[in-house]
Each structure stands twice: as structure tokens, then as C-alpha cells.
Amino acid sequence: MSGYDIHIIGGGLAGSEAAWQLAQAGHKVRLSEMRGSGEMTPAHQSDRLAELVCSNSFRSDDADSNAVGLLHQEMRALGSLILTQGDIHKVPAGSALAVDRDGFADGVTAALEQHPNITIVRERIDTLPAEGRTIVATGPLTAPVLAESIGRATGKDSLAFFDAIAPIVHRDSIDMETAWFQSRWNKGSGKDYINCPMSKEQYLEFHAGLMAGEKTEFREWENVPYFEGCMPVEVMAERGVDTLRYGPMKGVGLDDPRTGRWPYAVVQLRQDNASGTLWNMVGFQTKLKYAEQVRLFRTIPGLENAEFARLGGLHRNTFLRSPELLDGTLRLKSAPNIRFAGQITGCEGYVESAAIGMLAGRFAAAEIAGTDLPPPPRETALGALLSHITGEAEIETYQPMNVNFGLFPPIEGRTKKADRKRMYTDRARAALKDWLAA
Ligand SMILES: Cc1cc2nc3c(=O)[nH]c(=O)nc-3n(C[C@H](O)[C@H](O)[C@H](O)COP(=O)(O)OP(=O)(O)OC[C@H]3O[C@@H](n4cnc5c(N)ncnc54)[C@H](O)[C@@H]3O)c2cc1C
């Protein structure tokens, strides 16, 4: 590593953005990417840096009422390579930012290849370096040998290889006239869960909907082994009409305040972040298609107007228990010479991965320069995502997450729902301005 200030492993969305930020700050970067050395992941098709493995969309570009649009805007303000090349290679997509995937990846690759501070080496790295400043940005499909090394360094159960995602609902979209707070048998605080009750008729209809619902088909390598603890809800439904009613949907020990009795079945939600804005549907990991999830889960009493911060899914996905393992600037607490960035930290999506790469690059650049870079305020999209990953999220239920307004500190006081998104984004812009000025 002599002659370099930092080693970045992985030239995807996050590693490319981190390399750019460091190089622009005047630091010498060695960027190791295994594609191009005879290695490939199961999803990539080329040896280009920042290749988009599936859709060509960076999602909404609306910075006034959408959290990912706001993230675009903040990244542009911080000189993001991914957003610059995204804007150059934009294709028509309404209010979304979609890109010509080949032109985009070629543009990122050329910008990094031509940068005098960056050396790109096509090589596979198999162990976490014991010393030397390093950013690991090897993504959801991290090469297995390196994943083993990361697993050894972080400890048992700290690195997952599959996600099993249950939908997450914004608390303020749950109808509390129908649902109520209570934990089963009044354990814990007695009201740790939100309960949505179902009558027999409603349960049978819901069960039929789960059986009939259209499921996502995965390619061979994406198939997820079903562990008993994270069985998809529709697979449980297939085992028998009462399996769910004696499993995650059991009504025993819960007193519906409207009837004074245990409901026939129940859907429970558990708090998913410290501020209590997001609630996780317990046991509802699923392979149902997204539109089907929204339609079916809105038939659950109390969730008729549910807004989902995240929908369910099961995928191959290598990610860390970051809220426990990483400090506020993405360093591994047990080995602070190493930072993690991108989807391996448990963010989800192209833009979020690049955003966390951008922050890792900026934190490392400040450290090399001997200056202190405070994390962006939680009111910003960058800060909300970062704090979710580095401590705000519930550790036990930690699963990959897109940026959304539920990660932001709630807006205090009574506000009209229609105005709220604009209030989040106006507040974020003011906070980012102050942070940049400081
Ligand atoms: C199949 C699939 C489809 C997805 N579809 C979408 C989508 O449509 N939209 C969306 O927003 N997000 C999608 N994602 C999620 C995610 O946003 C992307 O995977 C994103 O590319 C993550 O960025 P990253 O930089 O963290 O990882 P990546 O972009 O995957 O980059 C990691 C890089 O590290 C390299 N690497 C791995 N191990 C080593 C090693 N040991 N040594 C050297 N190099 C190594 C890889 O070759 C790769 O280039 C998808 C993910 C998967 C797996």
C-alpha cells in the first residue's frame, strides 16, 4: 500500500463514489475491483465500474416531496460522481431519474481511470487488511472468501447472507381507532406492539388472498433457503389454513378493546426505530409482488390507509449488523482502520449505496487531512440514512432499508398531511446549508 493514502475494495456504486470523493480531496487511492481479473459476481455482466445490475432507475428525482429525490439533491450539492454521470446519461422517465446504463457505467469508469489520484487494480481481495486505511464496498454479492474474512472479524451472526424483509409501515398511517397497543399477555411494558384484529371471515379471505397472490420468481442463484425463523408468510399459509393463526397471527393473550375478547387472528407490528415512526409487520417476510403486497396488506383492519416505508422481500444479500458494529463515521469499532460503505452496511438501492460511499469517502478524507468532519444532521437525507445504519435502527430486526421520511426526526406539532413532505425537505435543505457552511 505504499504510495497510497487509502485502499478501496469494490468498484461498484459505493466504491466508485468513495474513490472520487477522496481523489477530489487530493488523496491517493488504490481501487481494487475483481471484475476484469477473470472474476464475476452472479449479477454483473461486464467489467465496468458502477454497473447497474438490474433496473436503470435512480427512482424519483423530486426533491420537494420524495426522500430519494432529496438525497439526489444533497449528493449533487456535494459533488457526487454518480449523480453527475446520472444527469449526463439521463433518459426520459417522467419525474424519475433513469439512465442509459452503458453510457453511465462507461462515464464513471472513464472519470475514475482518468483521475491522477486513482489507480484501479483488477484483483480480488480475500482478507480484510490488518492495517492501512481501507474502505470495504464489496456490495450485496461480496466474494465468498472475503465474506468469510469479514465474518471472522465481526463475529458470529454479525454478517447476513440473505435478507428476509417484512414490510415496514409509517406509524402515522395506522388507524388507531381499529388497532391498539398491547403486548401479548401484557408482557414487557404491556404495550410494545400495535395489534390489527381480524374476524374469522376476514382471516379466511386474507388467507385466500395470500395463496392466490402473485409471487416474485427468482433466478437459480438468487433462491433463498427458507429458515424456520424467516419463512415467507405465503409459504406458511400453504402449510394449512390455520398455520398462520397458530403462528405469527395468533390472537391469544390480546384483548381487543372494542370487544373485550381475543381476536380470531391478529397482525402485530413492532417498533422498528428509536423514534417510533416506523413499525415492522411481525413475521410478514414475503415473496409477493410489491403491488400485491400493497393491495393485500391494506385489507388488514387498521392498515386500510397504510403507507409502506419498505415492502417485503427475500434476496441474496450480504450485509452487516451495522448499528452494532460501526461507529458514527462508518468505521468498524473493533478495527477503526476499516470503514464499510454501500449496500453491505444495510442500506438498500443504487442511490443509497452511492450516498454511503460518498460519506465514507468524505469521512476518510477528513481523517487523512487531520480534520474533523461531523456527520450530516439527521434532518438531512444523508444524515437520516447514516444515523439509521450506525445506531438508530433496531439491531434485532435490522434488514436493508431504502431512504424514506420515516428515518427523519418527526415534524413536531399538528400539521396537514399534504404539507408534511414539503416540511421535511425544506427543513433538510436548511440543515444541509448550515452543515456545509460549518
Ligand atoms: C440482483 C440484484 C438486483 C438489484 N436491483 C436493484 C435495482 O433495480 N435498483 C436498485 O436501486 N438497487 C438494486 N439492487 C441493490 C443495490 O442497490 C445494488 O446491488 C448496488 O449495486 C449496491 O452498490 P454497492 O456499491 O454496495 O455494491 P456493488 O455495486 O455490487 O459493487 C460491489 C463491487 O465489489 C466487487 N467485489 C466484490 N467482492 C470483491 C472482492 N473480494 N475483491 C474485489 N472486488 C470485489 C464487485 O465485483 C462489485 O463490482 C440490486 C441488487 C442485486 C443483488
Short mmCIF file of C-alpha atoms and ligand atoms in Angstrom, two decimals:
data_model
loop_
_atom_site.label_atom_id
_atom_site.label_comp_id
_atom_site.label_asym_id
_atom_site.label_seq_id
_atom_site.Cartn_x
_atom_site.Cartn_y
_atom_site.Cartn_z
CA MET A 1 0.00 0.00 0.00
CA SER A 2 2.99 2.32 -0.06
CA GLY A 3 2.29 5.33 -2.25
CA TYR A 4 -1.45 5.30 -1.44
CA ASP A 5 -3.40 7.05 1.30
CA ILE A 6 -6.26 4.57 1.20
CA HIS A 7 -7.33 1.23 -0.25
CA ILE A 8 -10.89 0.84 -1.51
CA ILE A 9 -12.14 -2.69 -2.14
CA GLY A 10 -15.02 -2.90 -4.65
CA GLY A 11 -15.66 -0.60 -7.62
CA GLY A 12 -19.47 -0.61 -7.60
CA LEU A 13 -21.74 2.34 -6.83
CA ALA A 14 -20.33 2.94 -3.35
CA GLY A 15 -16.63 2.25 -4.02
CA SER A 16 -16.63 4.45 -7.15
CA GLU A 17 -18.22 7.38 -5.28
CA ALA A 18 -15.87 6.97 -2.29
CA ALA A 19 -12.82 6.89 -4.60
CA TRP A 20 -13.98 10.06 -6.37
CA GLN A 21 -14.54 11.98 -3.14
CA LEU A 22 -11.11 11.04 -1.79
CA ALA A 23 -9.30 11.74 -5.06
CA GLN A 24 -11.01 15.11 -5.44
CA ALA A 25 -9.80 15.97 -1.93
CA GLY A 26 -6.23 15.30 -3.12
CA HIS A 27 -5.68 11.83 -1.64
CA LYS A 28 -4.06 8.88 -3.43
CA VAL A 29 -6.46 5.95 -3.86
CA ARG A 30 -5.93 2.31 -4.78
CA LEU A 31 -9.24 0.90 -6.02
CA SER A 32 -9.40 -2.91 -6.21
CA GLU A 33 -12.17 -4.38 -8.37
CA MET A 34 -12.31 -8.12 -9.01
CA ARG A 35 -14.31 -7.90 -12.23
CA GLY A 36 -11.83 -7.62 -15.09
CA SER A 37 -9.47 -10.10 -13.43
CA GLY A 38 -11.41 -13.18 -14.55
CA GLU A 39 -13.84 -12.94 -11.61
CA MET A 40 -17.55 -12.04 -11.79
CA THR A 41 -20.49 -11.75 -9.40
CA PRO A 42 -23.68 -13.71 -10.24
CA ALA A 43 -25.50 -10.46 -11.18
CA HIS A 44 -22.94 -8.30 -13.03
CA GLN A 45 -22.44 -8.62 -16.79
CA SER A 46 -19.32 -6.55 -17.53
CA ASP A 47 -16.08 -5.25 -16.04
CA ARG A 48 -17.32 -1.62 -15.96
CA LEU A 49 -17.22 0.20 -12.65
CA ALA A 50 -20.60 1.20 -11.14
CA GLU A 51 -22.51 -1.26 -13.29
CA LEU A 52 -26.27 -1.22 -12.62
CA VAL A 53 -27.21 -4.86 -12.08
CA CYS A 54 -30.96 -4.59 -12.63
CA SER A 55 -33.21 -1.59 -13.30
CA ASN A 56 -31.76 1.57 -14.88
CA SER A 57 -33.61 3.90 -12.48
CA PHE A 58 -32.35 6.05 -9.62
CA ARG A 59 -36.04 6.46 -8.69
CA SER A 60 -37.80 9.79 -8.04
CA ASP A 61 -35.89 12.99 -8.78
CA ASP A 62 -38.48 15.12 -6.93
CA ALA A 63 -36.51 16.88 -4.19
CA ASP A 64 -39.60 18.57 -2.70
CA SER A 65 -41.75 15.60 -1.78
CA ASN A 66 -39.67 12.45 -2.08
CA ALA A 67 -36.86 11.30 0.20
CA VAL A 68 -34.73 9.74 -2.55
CA GLY A 69 -35.21 12.86 -4.72
CA LEU A 70 -33.94 14.89 -1.77
CA LEU A 71 -30.95 12.55 -1.47
CA HIS A 72 -30.15 13.20 -5.17
CA GLN A 73 -30.21 16.93 -4.49
CA GLU A 74 -27.91 16.65 -1.45
CA MET A 75 -25.47 14.42 -3.36
CA ARG A 76 -25.36 16.89 -6.25
CA ALA A 77 -24.55 19.65 -3.74
CA LEU A 78 -21.60 17.57 -2.51
CA GLY A 79 -20.17 16.91 -5.99
CA SER A 80 -21.29 13.30 -6.46
CA LEU A 81 -19.72 11.47 -9.41
CA ILE A 82 -22.67 9.04 -9.57
CA LEU A 83 -25.23 11.87 -9.81
CA THR A 84 -23.10 13.86 -12.28
CA GLN A 85 -22.84 10.88 -14.62
CA GLY A 86 -26.52 10.03 -13.98
CA ASP A 87 -27.52 13.52 -15.11
CA ILE A 88 -25.27 13.34 -18.19
CA HIS A 89 -26.71 9.97 -19.25
CA LYS A 90 -30.33 10.66 -18.29
CA VAL A 91 -33.11 9.08 -20.39
CA PRO A 92 -36.80 10.18 -20.35
CA ALA A 93 -38.62 8.69 -17.30
CA GLY A 94 -41.18 11.25 -16.10
CA SER A 95 -40.29 12.55 -12.67
CA ALA A 96 -37.74 9.75 -12.11
CA LEU A 97 -34.03 9.86 -12.90
CA ALA A 98 -33.32 6.94 -15.22
CA VAL A 99 -30.07 6.49 -17.11
CA ASP A 100 -28.58 4.84 -20.18
CA ARG A 101 -26.85 2.10 -18.20
CA ASP A 102 -23.93 1.57 -20.60
CA GLY A 103 -23.21 5.27 -21.06
CA PHE A 104 -23.48 5.79 -17.30
CA ALA A 105 -21.07 3.00 -16.33
CA ASP A 106 -18.66 4.00 -19.12
CA GLY A 107 -18.77 7.59 -17.86
CA VAL A 108 -18.00 6.60 -14.24
CA THR A 109 -15.22 4.23 -15.35
CA ALA A 110 -13.59 6.86 -17.58
CA ALA A 111 -13.76 9.57 -14.87
CA LEU A 112 -12.03 7.29 -12.36
CA GLU A 113 -9.48 5.92 -14.85
CA GLN A 114 -8.50 9.43 -15.89
CA HIS A 115 -8.18 10.81 -12.36
CA PRO A 116 -4.48 11.34 -11.50
CA ASN A 117 -5.05 10.33 -7.85
CA ILE A 118 -6.71 6.97 -8.58
CA THR A 119 -5.10 3.66 -9.50
CA ILE A 120 -7.57 0.95 -10.48
CA VAL A 121 -6.30 -2.58 -9.95
CA ARG A 122 -8.28 -5.53 -11.26
CA GLU A 123 -7.82 -8.00 -8.43
CA ARG A 124 -9.87 -9.96 -5.93
CA ILE A 125 -9.13 -9.23 -2.28
CA ASP A 126 -9.59 -12.21 0.03
CA THR A 127 -8.86 -10.90 3.51
CA LEU A 128 -9.63 -7.76 5.48
CA PRO A 129 -6.36 -5.82 5.71
CA ALA A 130 -4.98 -5.83 9.29
CA GLU A 131 -3.59 -2.34 8.86
CA GLY A 132 -3.77 0.61 6.50
CA ARG A 133 -6.79 2.80 5.89
CA THR A 134 -9.38 0.77 3.97
CA ILE A 135 -12.95 1.14 2.71
CA VAL A 136 -14.80 -2.13 2.04
CA ALA A 137 -17.53 -1.57 -0.57
CA THR A 138 -17.99 -5.06 -1.97
CA GLY A 139 -21.77 -4.98 -2.05
CA PRO A 140 -24.59 -7.48 -1.63
CA LEU A 141 -22.67 -10.11 -3.60
CA THR A 142 -19.31 -9.82 -1.83
CA ALA A 143 -16.97 -12.61 -2.98
CA PRO A 144 -17.38 -15.56 -0.57
CA VAL A 145 -13.74 -15.75 0.63
CA LEU A 146 -13.70 -12.08 1.63
CA ALA A 147 -17.13 -12.51 3.24
CA GLU A 148 -15.67 -15.26 5.41
CA SER A 149 -12.84 -12.97 6.46
CA ILE A 150 -15.34 -10.21 7.31
CA GLY A 151 -17.42 -12.74 9.26
CA ARG A 152 -14.39 -13.78 11.30
CA ALA A 153 -13.54 -10.15 12.09
CA THR A 154 -17.07 -9.10 13.04
CA GLY A 155 -18.18 -12.19 14.96
CA LYS A 156 -20.84 -14.85 14.72
CA ASP A 157 -24.22 -13.74 13.38
CA SER A 158 -22.91 -10.27 12.50
CA LEU A 159 -22.88 -10.85 8.76
CA ALA A 160 -26.05 -11.99 6.98
CA PHE A 161 -26.10 -13.65 3.55
CA PHE A 162 -29.80 -13.27 2.85
CA ASP A 163 -32.33 -10.66 3.72
CA ALA A 164 -35.79 -11.67 4.94
CA ILE A 165 -37.67 -8.45 4.83
CA ALA A 166 -41.06 -7.85 6.40
CA PRO A 167 -42.91 -4.69 5.32
CA ILE A 168 -42.49 -1.55 7.41
CA VAL A 169 -45.39 0.86 7.92
CA HIS A 170 -45.30 4.56 8.79
CA ARG A 171 -46.82 4.84 12.27
CA ASP A 172 -48.98 7.85 11.39
CA SER A 173 -50.74 5.91 8.62
CA ILE A 174 -52.10 3.22 11.01
CA ASP A 175 -55.74 3.65 12.08
CA MET A 176 -55.60 3.52 15.89
CA GLU A 177 -59.41 3.55 16.12
CA THR A 178 -59.21 -0.08 14.96
CA ALA A 179 -55.71 -1.11 16.06
CA TRP A 180 -54.45 -0.90 19.65
CA PHE A 181 -51.21 -1.03 21.65
CA GLN A 182 -50.68 -4.17 23.73
CA SER A 183 -48.07 -6.89 24.10
CA ARG A 184 -49.24 -10.48 24.36
CA TRP A 185 -50.18 -11.31 27.98
CA ASN A 186 -49.18 -7.69 28.77
CA LYS A 187 -45.52 -8.68 28.91
CA GLY A 188 -42.72 -6.07 28.76
CA SER A 189 -44.15 -2.58 29.00
CA GLY A 190 -47.56 -4.15 28.27
CA LYS A 191 -47.96 -2.16 25.06
CA ASP A 192 -44.93 -2.87 22.91
CA TYR A 193 -46.95 -3.96 19.85
CA ILE A 194 -49.63 -2.48 17.63
CA ASN A 195 -52.35 -5.08 17.01
CA CYS A 196 -54.66 -5.24 13.99
CA PRO A 197 -57.55 -7.65 14.71
CA MET A 198 -59.31 -9.95 12.24
CA SER A 199 -62.64 -11.77 12.43
CA LYS A 200 -62.90 -15.34 11.12
CA GLU A 201 -64.32 -14.14 7.78
CA GLN A 202 -61.58 -11.53 7.37
CA TYR A 203 -58.88 -14.09 8.21
CA LEU A 204 -60.17 -16.67 5.72
CA GLU A 205 -60.37 -14.06 2.99
CA PHE A 206 -56.86 -12.85 3.80
CA HIS A 207 -55.54 -16.43 3.76
CA ALA A 208 -57.11 -16.99 0.32
CA GLY A 209 -55.51 -13.73 -0.88
CA LEU A 210 -52.08 -14.91 0.27
CA MET A 211 -52.49 -18.23 -1.53
CA ALA A 212 -53.66 -16.60 -4.77
CA GLY A 213 -51.25 -13.62 -4.70
CA GLU A 214 -48.70 -13.29 -7.47
CA LYS A 215 -45.18 -14.15 -6.23
CA THR A 216 -41.78 -12.98 -7.47
CA GLU A 217 -39.82 -15.66 -9.29
CA PHE A 218 -36.09 -15.64 -8.67
CA ARG A 219 -33.26 -16.84 -10.80
CA GLU A 220 -31.50 -20.01 -9.64
CA TRP A 221 -28.63 -18.31 -7.76
CA GLU A 222 -30.99 -15.91 -6.02
CA ASN A 223 -33.04 -18.64 -4.37
CA VAL A 224 -33.12 -18.26 -0.66
CA PRO A 225 -33.10 -21.21 1.71
CA TYR A 226 -36.13 -20.98 3.99
CA PHE A 227 -35.14 -21.00 7.62
CA GLU A 228 -37.95 -21.74 10.04
CA GLY A 229 -37.43 -18.32 11.61
CA CYS A 230 -37.88 -16.37 8.37
CA MET A 231 -40.34 -18.44 6.38
CA PRO A 232 -42.30 -16.31 3.87
CA VAL A 233 -45.82 -15.68 5.09
CA GLU A 234 -47.35 -17.22 1.95
CA VAL A 235 -45.28 -20.41 2.40
CA MET A 236 -46.67 -20.69 5.93
CA ALA A 237 -50.16 -20.13 4.50
CA GLU A 238 -49.62 -23.03 2.09
CA ARG A 239 -48.97 -25.39 5.02
CA GLY A 240 -52.59 -25.20 6.11
CA VAL A 241 -55.40 -22.75 6.69
CA ASP A 242 -54.67 -22.47 10.44
CA THR A 243 -50.85 -22.42 10.35
CA LEU A 244 -50.67 -18.62 10.49
CA ARG A 245 -53.41 -18.42 13.09
CA TYR A 246 -51.29 -20.60 15.38
CA GLY A 247 -48.11 -18.82 14.30
CA PRO A 248 -47.44 -15.10 13.83
CA MET A 249 -51.15 -14.27 13.54
CA LYS A 250 -52.32 -15.88 16.78
CA GLY A 251 -54.77 -13.80 18.76
CA VAL A 252 -54.29 -15.35 22.22
CA GLY A 253 -53.36 -13.06 25.10
CA LEU A 254 -54.53 -9.93 23.28
CA ASP A 255 -57.71 -8.16 24.40
CA ASP A 256 -59.39 -6.20 21.64
CA PRO A 257 -60.64 -3.07 23.49
CA ARG A 258 -63.67 -2.87 21.20
CA THR A 259 -64.94 -6.39 22.04
CA GLY A 260 -63.08 -7.20 25.27
CA ARG A 261 -62.14 -10.57 23.69
CA TRP A 262 -59.18 -12.17 21.96
CA PRO A 263 -59.47 -11.67 18.19
CA TYR A 264 -59.78 -14.69 15.86
CA ALA A 265 -56.45 -13.66 14.33
CA VAL A 266 -54.20 -10.63 14.53
CA VAL A 267 -51.43 -8.88 12.62
CA GLN A 268 -48.85 -7.44 15.01
CA LEU A 269 -46.44 -4.58 14.34
CA ARG A 270 -43.27 -3.95 16.36
CA GLN A 271 -41.43 -0.65 16.69
CA ASP A 272 -38.55 -0.53 14.20
CA ASN A 273 -36.61 2.63 15.01
CA ALA A 274 -35.81 4.56 18.17
CA SER A 275 -38.11 7.48 17.35
CA GLY A 276 -41.11 5.15 16.84
CA THR A 277 -42.04 6.48 13.39
CA LEU A 278 -41.64 3.07 11.70
CA TRP A 279 -43.36 -0.22 12.59
CA ASN A 280 -42.44 -3.67 11.28
CA MET A 281 -45.14 -6.29 10.41
CA VAL A 282 -44.05 -9.19 12.62
CA GLY A 283 -43.46 -12.45 10.70
CA PHE A 284 -44.53 -10.98 7.36
CA GLN A 285 -41.40 -11.56 5.25
CA THR A 286 -42.76 -12.32 1.78
CA LYS A 287 -42.07 -13.00 -1.88
CA LEU A 288 -45.39 -11.49 -3.02
CA LYS A 289 -45.00 -8.90 -5.77
CA TYR A 290 -44.90 -5.32 -4.48
CA ALA A 291 -48.27 -4.22 -5.93
CA GLU A 292 -49.85 -7.37 -4.50
CA GLN A 293 -48.41 -6.66 -1.03
CA VAL A 294 -49.84 -3.15 -1.00
CA ARG A 295 -53.26 -4.35 -2.18
CA LEU A 296 -53.49 -7.32 0.20
CA PHE A 297 -51.95 -5.75 3.31
CA ARG A 298 -54.33 -2.78 3.01
CA THR A 299 -57.21 -5.22 3.55
CA ILE A 300 -55.91 -5.76 7.13
CA PRO A 301 -58.16 -3.88 9.58
CA GLY A 302 -56.28 -0.78 10.75
CA LEU A 303 -53.95 -0.78 7.72
CA GLU A 304 -56.51 0.37 5.14
CA ASN A 305 -54.51 3.56 4.52
CA ALA A 306 -51.09 2.15 5.40
CA GLU A 307 -48.10 3.85 3.84
CA PHE A 308 -45.18 1.49 3.47
CA ALA A 309 -41.64 2.68 4.18
CA ARG A 310 -40.42 -0.66 2.85
CA LEU A 311 -42.12 -3.65 1.26
CA GLY A 312 -41.23 -7.24 1.98
CA GLY A 313 -38.74 -9.41 0.13
CA LEU A 314 -36.20 -12.22 0.28
CA HIS A 315 -32.93 -11.98 -1.63
CA ARG A 316 -29.32 -12.96 -1.60
CA ASN A 317 -27.74 -10.06 0.19
CA THR A 318 -24.56 -9.82 2.23
CA PHE A 319 -24.89 -7.20 4.95
CA LEU A 320 -23.53 -6.37 8.40
CA ARG A 321 -25.32 -5.71 11.67
CA SER A 322 -24.08 -2.19 11.21
CA PRO A 323 -25.95 -0.43 14.05
CA GLU A 324 -23.96 -2.57 16.46
CA LEU A 325 -20.63 -2.83 14.60
CA LEU A 326 -19.99 0.58 13.02
CA ASP A 327 -19.31 3.93 14.65
CA GLY A 328 -20.93 7.19 13.54
CA THR A 329 -18.42 7.63 10.68
CA LEU A 330 -18.81 4.06 9.35
CA ARG A 331 -15.62 2.69 10.98
CA LEU A 332 -15.58 -0.85 12.30
CA LYS A 333 -15.46 -0.29 16.06
CA SER A 334 -13.17 -3.27 16.58
CA ALA A 335 -10.75 -2.23 13.75
CA PRO A 336 -11.09 1.51 13.11
CA ASN A 337 -8.67 1.43 10.14
CA ILE A 338 -11.55 -0.17 8.22
CA ARG A 339 -14.69 1.58 7.02
CA PHE A 340 -17.63 -0.08 5.30
CA ALA A 341 -19.71 1.55 2.56
CA GLY A 342 -22.63 0.75 0.28
CA GLN A 343 -25.19 -1.99 0.49
CA ILE A 344 -23.00 -4.15 2.73
CA THR A 345 -23.78 -1.65 5.52
CA GLY A 346 -27.51 -2.43 5.20
CA CYS A 347 -28.71 0.45 3.10
CA GLU A 348 -30.67 -0.61 0.02
CA GLY A 349 -30.56 0.73 -3.53
CA TYR A 350 -28.17 2.26 -6.04
CA VAL A 351 -28.53 5.83 -4.76
CA GLU A 352 -28.35 4.96 -1.06
CA SER A 353 -25.26 2.78 -1.70
CA ALA A 354 -23.54 5.64 -3.54
CA ALA A 355 -24.59 8.08 -0.77
CA ILE A 356 -23.00 5.94 1.93
CA GLY A 357 -19.91 5.58 -0.31
CA MET A 358 -19.81 9.36 -0.56
CA LEU A 359 -19.91 9.77 3.22
CA ALA A 360 -17.30 7.04 3.81
CA GLY A 361 -15.02 8.81 1.30
CA ARG A 362 -15.53 12.20 2.92
CA PHE A 363 -15.01 10.92 6.48
CA ALA A 364 -11.80 9.16 5.38
CA ALA A 365 -10.58 12.25 3.52
CA ALA A 366 -11.08 14.41 6.63
CA GLU A 367 -9.26 11.84 8.77
CA ILE A 368 -6.26 11.74 6.40
CA ALA A 369 -6.16 15.55 6.40
CA GLY A 370 -6.27 15.55 10.23
CA THR A 371 -9.56 17.46 10.36
CA ASP A 372 -12.86 16.61 11.93
CA LEU A 373 -15.97 16.14 9.78
CA PRO A 374 -19.15 15.96 11.88
CA PRO A 375 -21.81 13.66 10.40
CA PRO A 376 -24.52 15.47 8.38
CA PRO A 377 -27.51 16.47 10.55
CA ARG A 378 -30.25 13.86 10.99
CA GLU A 379 -32.72 16.28 9.39
CA THR A 380 -30.98 15.75 6.02
CA ALA A 381 -31.49 12.66 3.85
CA LEU A 382 -27.76 11.85 4.12
CA GLY A 383 -27.85 12.22 7.91
CA ALA A 384 -31.11 10.27 8.35
CA LEU A 385 -29.77 7.32 6.35
CA LEU A 386 -26.39 7.39 8.08
CA SER A 387 -27.83 7.52 11.58
CA HIS A 388 -30.24 4.68 10.80
CA ILE A 389 -27.30 2.49 9.76
CA THR A 390 -24.97 3.48 12.55
CA GLY A 391 -27.24 3.18 15.59
CA GLU A 392 -30.81 4.42 15.25
CA ALA A 393 -32.22 1.18 13.74
CA GLU A 394 -33.40 -1.73 15.91
CA ILE A 395 -30.48 -4.17 15.94
CA GLU A 396 -32.54 -7.35 16.32
CA THR A 397 -34.72 -6.71 13.27
CA TYR A 398 -32.07 -4.92 11.18
CA GLN A 399 -32.64 -5.51 7.45
CA PRO A 400 -31.65 -3.47 4.37
CA MET A 401 -33.57 -0.21 4.02
CA ASN A 402 -34.15 2.50 1.39
CA VAL A 403 -34.13 6.15 2.41
CA ASN A 404 -37.64 7.33 3.44
CA PHE A 405 -39.17 10.07 5.59
CA GLY A 406 -39.73 7.63 8.45
CA LEU A 407 -35.96 7.77 9.08
CA PHE A 408 -36.09 11.53 9.65
CA PRO A 409 -36.86 13.08 13.06
CA PRO A 410 -40.65 13.62 13.07
CA ILE A 411 -42.03 17.10 12.39
CA GLU A 412 -43.33 18.37 15.74
CA GLY A 413 -46.85 19.71 16.25
CA ARG A 414 -50.01 19.24 14.25
CA THR A 415 -49.51 19.51 10.52
CA LYS A 416 -51.63 18.82 7.49
CA LYS A 417 -50.54 15.54 5.91
CA ALA A 418 -50.35 17.21 2.50
CA ASP A 419 -47.80 19.74 3.80
CA ARG A 420 -45.60 17.33 5.72
CA LYS A 421 -43.28 16.11 2.94
CA ARG A 422 -42.51 19.67 1.93
CA MET A 423 -41.76 20.49 5.58
CA TYR A 424 -39.27 17.60 5.75
CA THR A 425 -37.49 18.69 2.59
CA ASP A 426 -37.42 22.42 3.44
CA ARG A 427 -36.02 21.59 6.89
CA ALA A 428 -33.43 19.27 5.29
CA ARG A 429 -32.23 21.93 2.85
CA ALA A 430 -31.75 24.44 5.67
CA ALA A 431 -29.86 21.87 7.77
CA LEU A 432 -27.60 20.87 4.86
CA LYS A 433 -26.83 24.52 4.16
CA ASP A 434 -25.74 25.08 7.78
CA TRP A 435 -23.66 21.89 7.77
CA LEU A 436 -21.91 22.83 4.52
CA ALA A 437 -21.26 26.34 5.83
CA ALA A 438 -19.75 24.95 9.05
C1 LIG B 1 -29.65 -8.92 -8.30
C2 LIG B 1 -29.75 -7.55 -7.70
C3 LIG B 1 -30.60 -6.62 -8.28
C4 LIG B 1 -30.68 -5.31 -7.74
N1 LIG B 1 -31.50 -4.42 -8.35
C5 LIG B 1 -31.55 -3.15 -7.91
C6 LIG B 1 -32.34 -2.17 -8.59
O1 LIG B 1 -33.01 -2.46 -9.58
N2 LIG B 1 -32.36 -0.90 -8.10
C7 LIG B 1 -31.64 -0.54 -7.02
O2 LIG B 1 -31.68 0.64 -6.65
N3 LIG B 1 -30.88 -1.44 -6.36
C8 LIG B 1 -30.80 -2.72 -6.77
N4 LIG B 1 -30.05 -3.67 -6.10
C9 LIG B 1 -29.46 -3.33 -4.82
C10 LIG B 1 -28.16 -2.48 -4.78
O3 LIG B 1 -28.52 -1.17 -4.84
C11 LIG B 1 -27.14 -2.75 -5.79
O4 LIG B 1 -26.69 -4.05 -5.59
C12 LIG B 1 -25.95 -1.76 -5.73
O5 LIG B 1 -25.17 -2.04 -6.85
C13 LIG B 1 -25.13 -1.80 -4.45
O6 LIG B 1 -24.00 -0.97 -4.55
P1 LIG B 1 -22.61 -1.39 -3.89
O7 LIG B 1 -21.59 -0.44 -4.36
O8 LIG B 1 -22.80 -1.54 -2.42
O9 LIG B 1 -22.31 -2.84 -4.46
P2 LIG B 1 -21.97 -3.24 -5.98
O10 LIG B 1 -22.47 -2.23 -6.93
O11 LIG B 1 -22.42 -4.66 -6.14
O12 LIG B 1 -20.38 -3.18 -6.02
C14 LIG B 1 -19.58 -4.07 -5.32
C15 LIG B 1 -18.36 -4.34 -6.15
O13 LIG B 1 -17.42 -5.08 -5.38
C16 LIG B 1 -16.81 -6.07 -6.20
N5 LIG B 1 -16.30 -7.12 -5.32
C17 LIG B 1 -16.98 -7.99 -4.56
N6 LIG B 1 -16.15 -8.75 -3.82
C18 LIG B 1 -14.88 -8.34 -4.11
C19 LIG B 1 -13.59 -8.72 -3.66
N7 LIG B 1 -13.43 -9.70 -2.76
N8 LIG B 1 -12.50 -8.09 -4.18
C20 LIG B 1 -12.64 -7.09 -5.10
N9 LIG B 1 -13.85 -6.70 -5.56
C21 LIG B 1 -14.97 -7.30 -5.06
C22 LIG B 1 -17.93 -6.50 -7.14
O14 LIG B 1 -17.42 -7.04 -8.32
C23 LIG B 1 -18.67 -5.18 -7.39
O15 LIG B 1 -18.19 -4.50 -8.51
C24 LIG B 1 -29.93 -4.97 -6.60
C25 LIG B 1 -29.09 -5.92 -6.03
C26 LIG B 1 -28.98 -7.18 -6.56
C27 LIG B 1 -28.05 -8.17 -5.94
#
